[in-house]
One Martini backbone bead per residue (centre of mass of N, CA, C, O) as a GRO file, in nm:
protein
  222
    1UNK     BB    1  -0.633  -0.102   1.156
    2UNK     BB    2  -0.789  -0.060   1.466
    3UNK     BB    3  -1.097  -0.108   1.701
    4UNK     BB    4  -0.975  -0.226   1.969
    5UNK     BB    5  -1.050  -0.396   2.286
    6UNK     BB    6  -0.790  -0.592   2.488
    7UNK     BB    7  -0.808  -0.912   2.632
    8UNK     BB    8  -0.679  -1.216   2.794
    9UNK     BB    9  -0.990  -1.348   2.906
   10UNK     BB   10  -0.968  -1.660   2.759
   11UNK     BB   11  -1.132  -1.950   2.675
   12UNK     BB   12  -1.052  -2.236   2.500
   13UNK     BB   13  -1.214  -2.493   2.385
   14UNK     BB   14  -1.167  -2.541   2.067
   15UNK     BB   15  -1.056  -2.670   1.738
   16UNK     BB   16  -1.171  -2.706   1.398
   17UNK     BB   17  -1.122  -2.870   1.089
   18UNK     BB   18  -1.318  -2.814   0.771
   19UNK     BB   19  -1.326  -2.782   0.456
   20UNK     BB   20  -1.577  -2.535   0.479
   21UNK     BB   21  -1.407  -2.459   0.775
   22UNK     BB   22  -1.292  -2.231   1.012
   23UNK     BB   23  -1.343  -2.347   1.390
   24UNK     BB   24  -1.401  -2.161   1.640
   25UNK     BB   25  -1.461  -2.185   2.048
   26UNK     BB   26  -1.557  -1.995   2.258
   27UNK     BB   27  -1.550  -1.861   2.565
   28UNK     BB   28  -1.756  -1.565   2.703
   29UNK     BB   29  -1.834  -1.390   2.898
   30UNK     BB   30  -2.030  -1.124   3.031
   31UNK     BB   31  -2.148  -0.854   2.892
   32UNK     BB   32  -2.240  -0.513   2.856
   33UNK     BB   33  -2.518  -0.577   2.695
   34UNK     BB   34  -2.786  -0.683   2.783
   35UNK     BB   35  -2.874  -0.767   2.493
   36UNK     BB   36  -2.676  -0.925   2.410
   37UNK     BB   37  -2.659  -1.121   2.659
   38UNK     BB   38  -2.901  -1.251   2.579
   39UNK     BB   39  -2.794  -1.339   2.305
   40UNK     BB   40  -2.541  -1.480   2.452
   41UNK     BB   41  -2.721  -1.712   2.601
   42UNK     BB   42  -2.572  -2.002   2.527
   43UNK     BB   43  -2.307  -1.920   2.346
   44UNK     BB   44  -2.093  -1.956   2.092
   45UNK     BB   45  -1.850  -1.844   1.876
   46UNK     BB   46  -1.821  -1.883   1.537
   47UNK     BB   47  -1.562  -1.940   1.331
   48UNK     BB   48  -1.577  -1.858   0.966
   49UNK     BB   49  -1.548  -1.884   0.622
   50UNK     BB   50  -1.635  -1.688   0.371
   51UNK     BB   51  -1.725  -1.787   0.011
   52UNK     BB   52  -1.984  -1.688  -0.042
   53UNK     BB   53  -2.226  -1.475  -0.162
   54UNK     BB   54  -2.437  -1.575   0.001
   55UNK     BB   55  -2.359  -1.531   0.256
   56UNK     BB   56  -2.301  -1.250   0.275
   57UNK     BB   57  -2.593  -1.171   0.211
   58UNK     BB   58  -2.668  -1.271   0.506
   59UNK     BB   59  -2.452  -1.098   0.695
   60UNK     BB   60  -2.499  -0.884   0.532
   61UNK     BB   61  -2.639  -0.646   0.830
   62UNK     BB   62  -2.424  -0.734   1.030
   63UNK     BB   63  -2.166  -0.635   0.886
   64UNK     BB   64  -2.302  -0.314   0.892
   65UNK     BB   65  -2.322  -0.289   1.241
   66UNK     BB   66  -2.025  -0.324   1.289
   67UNK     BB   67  -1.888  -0.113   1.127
   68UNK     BB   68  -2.022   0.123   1.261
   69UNK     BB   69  -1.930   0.055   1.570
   70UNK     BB   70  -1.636   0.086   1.515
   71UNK     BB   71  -1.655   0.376   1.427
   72UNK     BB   72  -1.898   0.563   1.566
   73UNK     BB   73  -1.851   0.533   1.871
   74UNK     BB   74  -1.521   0.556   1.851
   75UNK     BB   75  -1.336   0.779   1.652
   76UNK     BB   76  -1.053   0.788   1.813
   77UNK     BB   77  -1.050   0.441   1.835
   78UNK     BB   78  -1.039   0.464   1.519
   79UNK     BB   79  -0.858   0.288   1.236
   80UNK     BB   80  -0.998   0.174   0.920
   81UNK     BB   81  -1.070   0.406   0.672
   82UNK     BB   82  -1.274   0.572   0.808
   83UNK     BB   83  -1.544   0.852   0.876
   84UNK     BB   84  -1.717   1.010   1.095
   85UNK     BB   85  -1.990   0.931   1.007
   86UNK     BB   86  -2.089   0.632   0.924
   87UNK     BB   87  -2.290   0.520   0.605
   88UNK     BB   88  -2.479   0.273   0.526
   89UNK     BB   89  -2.401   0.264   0.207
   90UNK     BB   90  -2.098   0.255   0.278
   91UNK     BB   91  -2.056  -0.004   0.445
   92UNK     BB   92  -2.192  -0.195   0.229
   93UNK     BB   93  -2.010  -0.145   0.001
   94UNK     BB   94  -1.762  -0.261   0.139
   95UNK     BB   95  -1.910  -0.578   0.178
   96UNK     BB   96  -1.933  -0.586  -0.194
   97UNK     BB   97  -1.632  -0.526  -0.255
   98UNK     BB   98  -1.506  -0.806  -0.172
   99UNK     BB   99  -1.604  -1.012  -0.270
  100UNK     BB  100  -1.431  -1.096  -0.557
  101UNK     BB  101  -1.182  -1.193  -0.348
  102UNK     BB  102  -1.344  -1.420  -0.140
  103UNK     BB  103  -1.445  -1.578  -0.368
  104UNK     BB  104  -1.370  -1.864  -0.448
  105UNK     BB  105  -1.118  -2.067  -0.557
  106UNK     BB  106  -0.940  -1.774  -0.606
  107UNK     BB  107  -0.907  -1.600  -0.332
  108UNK     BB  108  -0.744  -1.367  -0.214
  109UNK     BB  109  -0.933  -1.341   0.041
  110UNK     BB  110  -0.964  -1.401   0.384
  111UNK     BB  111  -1.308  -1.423   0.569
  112UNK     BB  112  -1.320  -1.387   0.923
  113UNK     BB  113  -1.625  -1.493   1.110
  114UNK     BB  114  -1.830  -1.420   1.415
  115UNK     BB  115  -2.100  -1.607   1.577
  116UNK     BB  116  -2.400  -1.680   1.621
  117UNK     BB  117  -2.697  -1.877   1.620
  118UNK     BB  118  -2.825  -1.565   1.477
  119UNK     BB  119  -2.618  -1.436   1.301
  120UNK     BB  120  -2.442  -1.275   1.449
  121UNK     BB  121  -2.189  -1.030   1.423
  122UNK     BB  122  -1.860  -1.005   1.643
  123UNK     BB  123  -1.662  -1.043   1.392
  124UNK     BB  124  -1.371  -0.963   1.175
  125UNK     BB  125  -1.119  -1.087   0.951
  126UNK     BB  126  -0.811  -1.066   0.714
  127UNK     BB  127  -0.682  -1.174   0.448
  128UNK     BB  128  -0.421  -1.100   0.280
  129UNK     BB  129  -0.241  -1.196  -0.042
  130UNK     BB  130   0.011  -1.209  -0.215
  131UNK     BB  131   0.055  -1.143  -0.575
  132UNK     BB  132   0.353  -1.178  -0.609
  133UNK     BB  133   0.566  -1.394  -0.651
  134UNK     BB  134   0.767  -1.298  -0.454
  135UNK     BB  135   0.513  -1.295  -0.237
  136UNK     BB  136   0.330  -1.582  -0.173
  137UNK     BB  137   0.399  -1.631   0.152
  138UNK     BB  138   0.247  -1.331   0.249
  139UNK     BB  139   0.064  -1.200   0.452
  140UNK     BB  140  -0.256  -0.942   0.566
  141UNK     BB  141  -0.383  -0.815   0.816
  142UNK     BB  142  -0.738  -0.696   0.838
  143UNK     BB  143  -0.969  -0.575   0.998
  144UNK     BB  144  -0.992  -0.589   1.327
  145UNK     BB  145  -1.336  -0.678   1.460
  146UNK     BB  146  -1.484  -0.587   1.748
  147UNK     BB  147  -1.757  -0.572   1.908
  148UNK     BB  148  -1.826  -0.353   2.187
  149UNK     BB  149  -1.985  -0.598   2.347
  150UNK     BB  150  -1.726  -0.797   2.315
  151UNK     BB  151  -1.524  -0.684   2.478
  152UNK     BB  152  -1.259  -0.811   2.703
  153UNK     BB  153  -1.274  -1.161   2.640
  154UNK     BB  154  -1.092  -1.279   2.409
  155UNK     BB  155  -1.166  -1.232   2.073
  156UNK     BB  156  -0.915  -1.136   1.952
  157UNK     BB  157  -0.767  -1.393   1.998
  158UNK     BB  158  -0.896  -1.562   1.853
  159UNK     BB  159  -0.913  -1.493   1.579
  160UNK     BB  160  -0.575  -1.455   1.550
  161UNK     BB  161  -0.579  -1.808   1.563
  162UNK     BB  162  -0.748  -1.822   1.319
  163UNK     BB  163  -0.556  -1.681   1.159
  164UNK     BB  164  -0.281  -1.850   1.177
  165UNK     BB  165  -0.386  -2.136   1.092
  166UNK     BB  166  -0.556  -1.981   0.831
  167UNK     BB  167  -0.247  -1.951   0.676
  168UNK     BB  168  -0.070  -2.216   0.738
  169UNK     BB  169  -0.297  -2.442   0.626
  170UNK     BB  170  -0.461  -2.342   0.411
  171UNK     BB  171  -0.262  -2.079   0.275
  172UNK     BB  172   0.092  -2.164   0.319
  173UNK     BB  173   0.220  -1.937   0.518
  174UNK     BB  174   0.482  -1.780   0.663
  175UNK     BB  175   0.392  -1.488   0.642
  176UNK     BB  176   0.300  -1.200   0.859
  177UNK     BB  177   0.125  -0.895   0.859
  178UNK     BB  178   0.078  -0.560   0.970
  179UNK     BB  179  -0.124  -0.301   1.157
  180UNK     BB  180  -0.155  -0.052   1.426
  181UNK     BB  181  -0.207   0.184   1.666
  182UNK     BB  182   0.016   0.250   1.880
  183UNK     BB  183  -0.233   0.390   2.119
  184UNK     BB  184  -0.362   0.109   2.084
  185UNK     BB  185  -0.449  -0.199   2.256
  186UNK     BB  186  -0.385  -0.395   2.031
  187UNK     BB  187  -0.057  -0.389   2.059
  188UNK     BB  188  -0.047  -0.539   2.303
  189UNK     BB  189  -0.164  -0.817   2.129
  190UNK     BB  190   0.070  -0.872   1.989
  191UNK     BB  191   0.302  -0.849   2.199
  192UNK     BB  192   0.142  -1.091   2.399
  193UNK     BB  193   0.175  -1.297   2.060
  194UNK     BB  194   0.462  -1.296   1.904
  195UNK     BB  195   0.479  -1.027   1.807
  196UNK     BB  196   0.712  -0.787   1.575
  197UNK     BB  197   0.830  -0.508   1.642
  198UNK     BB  198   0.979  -0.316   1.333
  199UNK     BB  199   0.805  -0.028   1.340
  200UNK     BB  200   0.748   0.340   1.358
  201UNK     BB  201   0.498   0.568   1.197
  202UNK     BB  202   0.426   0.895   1.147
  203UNK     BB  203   0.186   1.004   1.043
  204UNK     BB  204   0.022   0.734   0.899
  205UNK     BB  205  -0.296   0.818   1.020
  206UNK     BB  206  -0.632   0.830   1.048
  207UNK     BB  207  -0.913   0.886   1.234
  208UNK     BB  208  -1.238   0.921   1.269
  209UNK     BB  209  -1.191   1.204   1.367
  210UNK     BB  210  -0.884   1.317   1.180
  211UNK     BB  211  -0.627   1.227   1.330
  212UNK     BB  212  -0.321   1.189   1.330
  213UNK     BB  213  -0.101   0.904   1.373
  214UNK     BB  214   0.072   0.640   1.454
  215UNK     BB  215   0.260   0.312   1.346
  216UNK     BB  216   0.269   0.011   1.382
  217UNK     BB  217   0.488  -0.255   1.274
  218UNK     BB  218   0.395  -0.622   1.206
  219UNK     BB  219   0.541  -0.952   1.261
  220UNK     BB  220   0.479  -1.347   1.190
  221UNK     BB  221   0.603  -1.632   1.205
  222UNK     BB  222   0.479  -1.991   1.053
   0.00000   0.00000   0.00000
């Protein structure tokens, strides 16, 4: 499930794959937070993949006030799997939780985090990839997350580019699954980036206010 609002007014000015990180880099017109503004003025957001532990730890402070405002800002607009007021524990302990999937060299999921100069996150996407022999080729975007001030310019387009290249390139997948409320913005950006809507079940998750809603599953081959 999704929290976020999508336009697709991104300006994409290059990608860079390197070794040690998927790099994305966006110019991303001006924010809607004065505080933000001053924070994000003269820098573009890189994307890059948390490999270890020490990283986690570097972002894990501002990665636990991401998923707080995805959360508690709007909480009828968000279905993540938590239930607001979320509280600084639960957010921390959400990505201390991650850690053992996502590090080392046979890490189960791929963390993709967006960050400024100083190092605040302010998106992150996660990629699972199926563990059944009969479905290693494919694999499960989940909680795509972009700051609040940060919405509307067309971060969550970068991220999802960056979804799909370190999917097909990394990890040699071929088929992405998905899933987001229905009646969520996120809907609009899959459906106008070549996902395909293959099916919609009812009350099929609650949000953060505890509303059950319908929810859309897509797919997106390779």
């Amino acid at each position: 499930m999704r929290c976020l609002v999508i336009s697709t007014s991104v300006l994409f000015i290059a990608v860079q794959v390197q070794p040690s990180a998927i790099v994305a880099i966006a110019t991303i017109p001006p924010v809607h937070s004065e505080m933000e503004e001053s924070r994000a003025k003269d820098s573009s957001p890189v994307i890059s993949r948390v490999r270890d532990g020490s990283a986690l730890t570097r972002y894990l402070p501002s990665l636990q006030r991401l998923l707080q405002r995805c959360v508690n800002d709007d909480p009828a607009g968000s279905s993540i799997g938590f239930l607001a007021p979320l509280s600084d524990e639960v957010a921390i302990k959400h990505w201390l939780d991650l850690q053992p999937s996502i590090t080392g060299d046979s890490a189960e999921n791929t963390l993709l985090i967006a960050t400024l100069e100083d190092d605040t996150v302010i998106a992150t996407v996660l990629i699972a990839r199926a563990l059944k022999q009969t479905h290693i080729y494919k694999g499960e975007v989940r909680k795509l997350l972009v700051h609040p001030d940060f919405r509307r310019h067309g971060l969550g387009r970068t991220m999802m580019t960056a979804v799909e290249r370190t999917a097909r390139e990394d990890l040699g997948l071929e088929l992405l699954l998905l899933d987001t409320a229905t009646a969520f913005p996120a809907r609009l950006l899959y459906l106008k980036t070549g996902w395909t809507e293959w099916g919609i079940c009812p009350d099929y998750a609650m949000d953060a206010a505890g509303s059950k809603h319908e929810c859309s599953f897509f797919f997106k081959r390779l």
